[in-house]
Amino acid sequence: RVTQELVTKCNNVCRSRLCCFDSYRLESSCLATVGEDECELFALCEQMITKDGGVVKDFIELDLKEFDNDSPDESTLIEKEVFDACYFDNDESRVTQELVTKCKKVCRSRLCCFDSYILESSCRATVGENECELFALCEQMITKDGGVVKTFIE
């Protein structure tokens, strides 16, 4: 399963050798300097290059890249919506009231997936593990006492 942590780790490992690939447009090729053998060791890193020659920054981009000309399935769209509304990359300075409001709106219907949410009974068995996993980022909207975060200060 592709996660943000995986994308971050791949970017850290691959960063120095993305120049091995013709599709990478952010710097000139280093294939002649580094050598084919060295570049071959980083062959899997090519998947981290976007269609426009940049670098994949988040797991949603990597998921969407798999579809190229196909339409992404509903689960990918849900996961992207949750990510766009709720992800702040552990940078609390990015948490604003607007982010909290958007995240709460997107997550409202699936807070019941989390054991820590006490305001209604669990729906995990009803909606399924896969559905609940799409909303994993929503768990940050649950307070320590099992309620819902109302302001970004919480």
PDB file of C-alpha atoms in Angstrom:
ATOM      1  CA  ARG A   1       0.000   0.000   0.000  1.00  0.00           C
ATOM      2  CA  VAL A   2       1.330   3.413  -0.968  1.00  0.00           C
ATOM      3  CA  THR A   3       1.522   5.819   1.967  1.00  0.00           C
ATOM      4  CA  GLN A   4       2.897   9.310   2.451  1.00  0.00           C
ATOM      5  CA  GLU A   5       5.678   7.831   4.598  1.00  0.00           C
ATOM      6  CA  LEU A   6       6.687   5.536   1.731  1.00  0.00           C
ATOM      7  CA  VAL A   7       6.744   8.410  -0.776  1.00  0.00           C
ATOM      8  CA  THR A   8       8.866  10.512   1.593  1.00  0.00           C
ATOM      9  CA  LYS A   9      11.347   7.660   2.116  1.00  0.00           C
ATOM     10  CA  CYS A  10      11.563   6.985  -1.628  1.00  0.00           C
ATOM     11  CA  ASN A  11      12.175  10.653  -2.347  1.00  0.00           C
ATOM     12  CA  ASN A  12      14.964  10.745   0.243  1.00  0.00           C
ATOM     13  CA  VAL A  13      16.661   7.667  -1.237  1.00  0.00           C
ATOM     14  CA  CYS A  14      16.103   8.607  -4.879  1.00  0.00           C
ATOM     15  CA  ARG A  15      16.771  12.354  -4.803  1.00  0.00           C
ATOM     16  CA  SER A  16      20.469  12.112  -5.691  1.00  0.00           C
ATOM     17  CA  ARG A  17      19.910   9.835  -8.714  1.00  0.00           C
ATOM     18  CA  LEU A  18      16.753  11.112 -10.399  1.00  0.00           C
ATOM     19  CA  CYS A  19      19.127  12.777 -12.847  1.00  0.00           C
ATOM     20  CA  CYS A  20      19.767   9.284 -14.271  1.00  0.00           C
ATOM     21  CA  PHE A  21      16.424   9.347 -16.087  1.00  0.00           C
ATOM     22  CA  ASP A  22      15.574  11.162 -19.318  1.00  0.00           C
ATOM     23  CA  SER A  23      12.078  11.874 -17.985  1.00  0.00           C
ATOM     24  CA  TYR A  24      13.498  13.994 -15.129  1.00  0.00           C
ATOM     25  CA  ARG A  25      13.601  17.618 -16.257  1.00  0.00           C
ATOM     26  CA  LEU A  26      14.653  19.506 -13.109  1.00  0.00           C
ATOM     27  CA  GLU A  27      18.389  19.060 -13.783  1.00  0.00           C
ATOM     28  CA  SER A  28      20.592  17.782 -16.570  1.00  0.00           C
ATOM     29  CA  SER A  29      21.388  14.104 -16.976  1.00  0.00           C
ATOM     30  CA  CYS A  30      24.100  12.617 -14.796  1.00  0.00           C
ATOM     31  CA  LEU A  31      24.150   9.242 -16.555  1.00  0.00           C
ATOM     32  CA  ALA A  32      27.544   9.886 -18.179  1.00  0.00           C
ATOM     33  CA  THR A  33      29.058  11.169 -14.929  1.00  0.00           C
ATOM     34  CA  VAL A  34      27.604   8.617 -12.537  1.00  0.00           C
ATOM     35  CA  GLY A  35      27.633   5.654 -14.900  1.00  0.00           C
ATOM     36  CA  GLU A  36      25.056   3.159 -16.080  1.00  0.00           C
ATOM     37  CA  ASP A  37      25.769   0.653 -13.296  1.00  0.00           C
ATOM     38  CA  GLU A  38      25.122   3.249 -10.576  1.00  0.00           C
ATOM     39  CA  CYS A  39      21.979   4.511 -12.309  1.00  0.00           C
ATOM     40  CA  GLU A  40      20.696   0.960 -12.757  1.00  0.00           C
ATOM     41  CA  LEU A  41      20.748   0.529  -8.967  1.00  0.00           C
ATOM     42  CA  PHE A  42      18.140   3.311  -8.795  1.00  0.00           C
ATOM     43  CA  ALA A  43      15.886   2.014 -11.601  1.00  0.00           C
ATOM     44  CA  LEU A  44      12.819   1.840  -9.355  1.00  0.00           C
ATOM     45  CA  CYS A  45      13.197   5.535  -8.603  1.00  0.00           C
ATOM     46  CA  GLU A  46      11.914   6.437 -12.056  1.00  0.00           C
ATOM     47  CA  GLN A  47       8.356   5.917 -10.767  1.00  0.00           C
ATOM     48  CA  MET A  48       8.923   8.994  -8.583  1.00  0.00           C
ATOM     49  CA  ILE A  49       9.066  11.246 -11.672  1.00  0.00           C
ATOM     50  CA  THR A  50       5.838  12.977 -12.726  1.00  0.00           C
ATOM     51  CA  LYS A  51       4.587  13.228 -16.313  1.00  0.00           C
ATOM     52  CA  ASP A  52       5.895  16.781 -16.537  1.00  0.00           C
ATOM     53  CA  GLY A  53       9.395  15.732 -15.398  1.00  0.00           C
ATOM     54  CA  GLY A  54       9.082  16.841 -11.781  1.00  0.00           C
ATOM     55  CA  VAL A  55       9.040  14.758  -8.617  1.00  0.00           C
ATOM     56  CA  VAL A  56       6.064  13.013  -7.015  1.00  0.00           C
ATOM     57  CA  LYS A  57       5.458  14.786  -3.703  1.00  0.00           C
ATOM     58  CA  ASP A  58       2.627  12.807  -2.167  1.00  0.00           C
ATOM     59  CA  PHE A  59       1.085   9.362  -2.278  1.00  0.00           C
ATOM     60  CA  ILE A  60      -1.998  10.604  -4.111  1.00  0.00           C
ATOM     61  CA  GLU A  61       0.141  11.704  -7.076  1.00  0.00           C
ATOM     62  CA  LEU A  62       1.756   8.278  -7.118  1.00  0.00           C
ATOM     63  CA  ASP A  63      -1.642   6.535  -6.974  1.00  0.00           C
ATOM     64  CA  LEU A  64      -3.052   8.763  -9.728  1.00  0.00           C
ATOM     65  CA  LYS A  65       0.027   8.152 -11.890  1.00  0.00           C
ATOM     66  CA  GLU A  66      -0.962   4.489 -12.153  1.00  0.00           C
ATOM     67  CA  PHE A  67      -4.122   5.456 -14.008  1.00  0.00           C
ATOM     68  CA  ASP A  68      -2.546   7.671 -16.692  1.00  0.00           C
ATOM     69  CA  ASN A  69      -5.404   7.703 -19.234  1.00  0.00           C
ATOM     70  CA  ASP A  70      -7.898   5.769 -17.129  1.00  0.00           C
ATOM     71  CA  SER A  71     -10.172   7.465 -14.668  1.00  0.00           C
ATOM     72  CA  PRO A  72      -9.145   6.869 -11.078  1.00  0.00           C
ATOM     73  CA  ASP A  73     -11.499   4.675  -9.099  1.00  0.00           C
ATOM     74  CA  GLU A  74     -13.787   6.030  -6.404  1.00  0.00           C
ATOM     75  CA  SER A  75     -11.536   4.920  -3.536  1.00  0.00           C
ATOM     76  CA  THR A  76      -8.589   6.886  -4.958  1.00  0.00           C
ATOM     77  CA  LEU A  77     -10.775   9.967  -5.314  1.00  0.00           C
ATOM     78  CA  ILE A  78     -11.990   9.621  -1.715  1.00  0.00           C
ATOM     79  CA  GLU A  79      -8.444   9.188  -0.446  1.00  0.00           C
ATOM     80  CA  LYS A  80      -7.353  12.262  -2.414  1.00  0.00           C
ATOM     81  CA  GLU A  81     -10.246  14.306  -1.022  1.00  0.00           C
ATOM     82  CA  VAL A  82      -9.327  13.311   2.552  1.00  0.00           C
ATOM     83  CA  PHE A  83      -5.645  14.004   1.893  1.00  0.00           C
ATOM     84  CA  ASP A  84      -6.308  17.421   0.355  1.00  0.00           C
ATOM     85  CA  ALA A  85      -8.574  18.408   3.238  1.00  0.00           C
ATOM     86  CA  CYS A  86      -6.638  16.978   6.187  1.00  0.00           C
ATOM     87  CA  TYR A  87      -2.927  16.489   5.481  1.00  0.00           C
ATOM     88  CA  PHE A  88      -0.543  18.920   7.160  1.00  0.00           C
ATOM     89  CA  ASP A  89       2.720  16.913   7.092  1.00  0.00           C
ATOM     90  CA  ASN A  90       3.253  17.100  10.884  1.00  0.00           C
ATOM     91  CA  ASP A  91       3.754  20.857  10.495  1.00  0.00           C
ATOM     92  CA  GLU A  92       1.393  22.305  13.062  1.00  0.00           C
ATOM     93  CA  SER A  93       1.906  25.795  11.632  1.00  0.00           C
ATOM     94  CA  ARG A  94      -0.108  24.616   8.604  1.00  0.00           C
ATOM     95  CA  VAL A  95      -3.093  23.739  10.785  1.00  0.00           C
ATOM     96  CA  THR A  96      -5.652  26.517  10.410  1.00  0.00           C
ATOM     97  CA  GLN A  97      -9.324  26.838  11.189  1.00  0.00           C
ATOM     98  CA  GLU A  98      -9.977  26.424   7.464  1.00  0.00           C
ATOM     99  CA  LEU A  99      -8.097  23.096   7.438  1.00  0.00           C
ATOM    100  CA  VAL A 100     -10.015  21.889  10.516  1.00  0.00           C
ATOM    101  CA  THR A 101     -13.346  22.881   8.954  1.00  0.00           C
ATOM    102  CA  LYS A 102     -12.586  21.188   5.615  1.00  0.00           C
ATOM    103  CA  CYS A 103     -11.217  18.067   7.278  1.00  0.00           C
ATOM    104  CA  LYS A 104     -14.199  17.797   9.622  1.00  0.00           C
ATOM    105  CA  LYS A 105     -16.610  18.120   6.690  1.00  0.00           C
ATOM    106  CA  VAL A 106     -14.855  15.403   4.655  1.00  0.00           C
ATOM    107  CA  CYS A 107     -14.470  13.095   7.654  1.00  0.00           C
ATOM    108  CA  ARG A 108     -17.864  13.493   9.308  1.00  0.00           C
ATOM    109  CA  SER A 109     -19.400  10.364   7.796  1.00  0.00           C
ATOM    110  CA  ARG A 110     -16.491   8.074   8.737  1.00  0.00           C
ATOM    111  CA  LEU A 111     -15.386   9.163  12.217  1.00  0.00           C
ATOM    112  CA  CYS A 112     -17.299   6.100  13.372  1.00  0.00           C
ATOM    113  CA  CYS A 113     -14.467   3.999  11.898  1.00  0.00           C
ATOM    114  CA  PHE A 114     -12.237   4.836  14.861  1.00  0.00           C
ATOM    115  CA  ASP A 115     -12.384   3.202  18.293  1.00  0.00           C
ATOM    116  CA  SER A 116     -11.396   6.498  19.904  1.00  0.00           C
ATOM    117  CA  TYR A 117     -14.631   8.149  18.650  1.00  0.00           C
ATOM    118  CA  ILE A 118     -17.255   7.669  21.368  1.00  0.00           C
ATOM    119  CA  LEU A 119     -20.116   9.793  20.043  1.00  0.00           C
ATOM    120  CA  GLU A 120     -21.545   6.897  18.032  1.00  0.00           C
ATOM    121  CA  SER A 121     -20.948   3.169  17.745  1.00  0.00           C
ATOM    122  CA  SER A 122     -18.319   1.777  15.426  1.00  0.00           C
ATOM    123  CA  CYS A 123     -19.262   1.390  11.774  1.00  0.00           C
ATOM    124  CA  ARG A 124     -16.052  -0.429  10.802  1.00  0.00           C
ATOM    125  CA  ALA A 125     -17.808  -3.792  10.472  1.00  0.00           C
ATOM    126  CA  THR A 126     -20.612  -2.241   8.414  1.00  0.00           C
ATOM    127  CA  VAL A 127     -18.607  -0.098   5.986  1.00  0.00           C
ATOM    128  CA  GLY A 128     -15.542  -2.358   5.948  1.00  0.00           C
ATOM    129  CA  GLU A 129     -11.831  -2.087   6.674  1.00  0.00           C
ATOM    130  CA  ASN A 130     -10.959  -0.799   3.190  1.00  0.00           C
ATOM    131  CA  GLU A 131     -13.464   2.035   3.362  1.00  0.00           C
ATOM    132  CA  CYS A 132     -12.258   3.042   6.831  1.00  0.00           C
ATOM    133  CA  GLU A 133      -8.609   2.973   5.689  1.00  0.00           C
ATOM    134  CA  LEU A 134      -9.406   5.607   3.047  1.00  0.00           C
ATOM    135  CA  PHE A 135     -10.276   7.930   5.930  1.00  0.00           C
ATOM    136  CA  ALA A 136      -7.224   7.152   8.097  1.00  0.00           C
ATOM    137  CA  LEU A 137      -6.166  10.829   8.269  1.00  0.00           C
ATOM    138  CA  CYS A 138      -9.521  11.623   9.837  1.00  0.00           C
ATOM    139  CA  GLU A 139      -8.537  10.068  13.135  1.00  0.00           C
ATOM    140  CA  GLN A 140      -6.615  13.252  13.963  1.00  0.00           C
ATOM    141  CA  MET A 141     -10.014  14.968  14.203  1.00  0.00           C
ATOM    142  CA  ILE A 142     -10.917  12.981  17.317  1.00  0.00           C
ATOM    143  CA  THR A 143     -10.081  14.552  20.664  1.00  0.00           C
ATOM    144  CA  LYS A 144      -8.545  12.675  23.599  1.00  0.00           C
ATOM    145  CA  ASP A 145     -11.966  12.434  25.229  1.00  0.00           C
ATOM    146  CA  GLY A 146     -13.520  10.883  22.086  1.00  0.00           C
ATOM    147  CA  GLY A 147     -15.252  13.961  20.704  1.00  0.00           C
ATOM    148  CA  VAL A 148     -14.519  15.965  17.562  1.00  0.00           C
ATOM    149  CA  VAL A 149     -11.961  18.748  17.223  1.00  0.00           C
ATOM    150  CA  LYS A 150     -13.787  22.058  16.802  1.00  0.00           C
ATOM    151  CA  THR A 151     -10.945  24.565  16.492  1.00  0.00           C
ATOM    152  CA  PHE A 152      -7.385  24.394  15.227  1.00  0.00           C
ATOM    153  CA  ILE A 153      -6.159  25.175  18.750  1.00  0.00           C
ATOM    154  CA  GLU A 154      -7.345  21.750  19.944  1.00  0.00           C
TER     155      GLU A 154
END
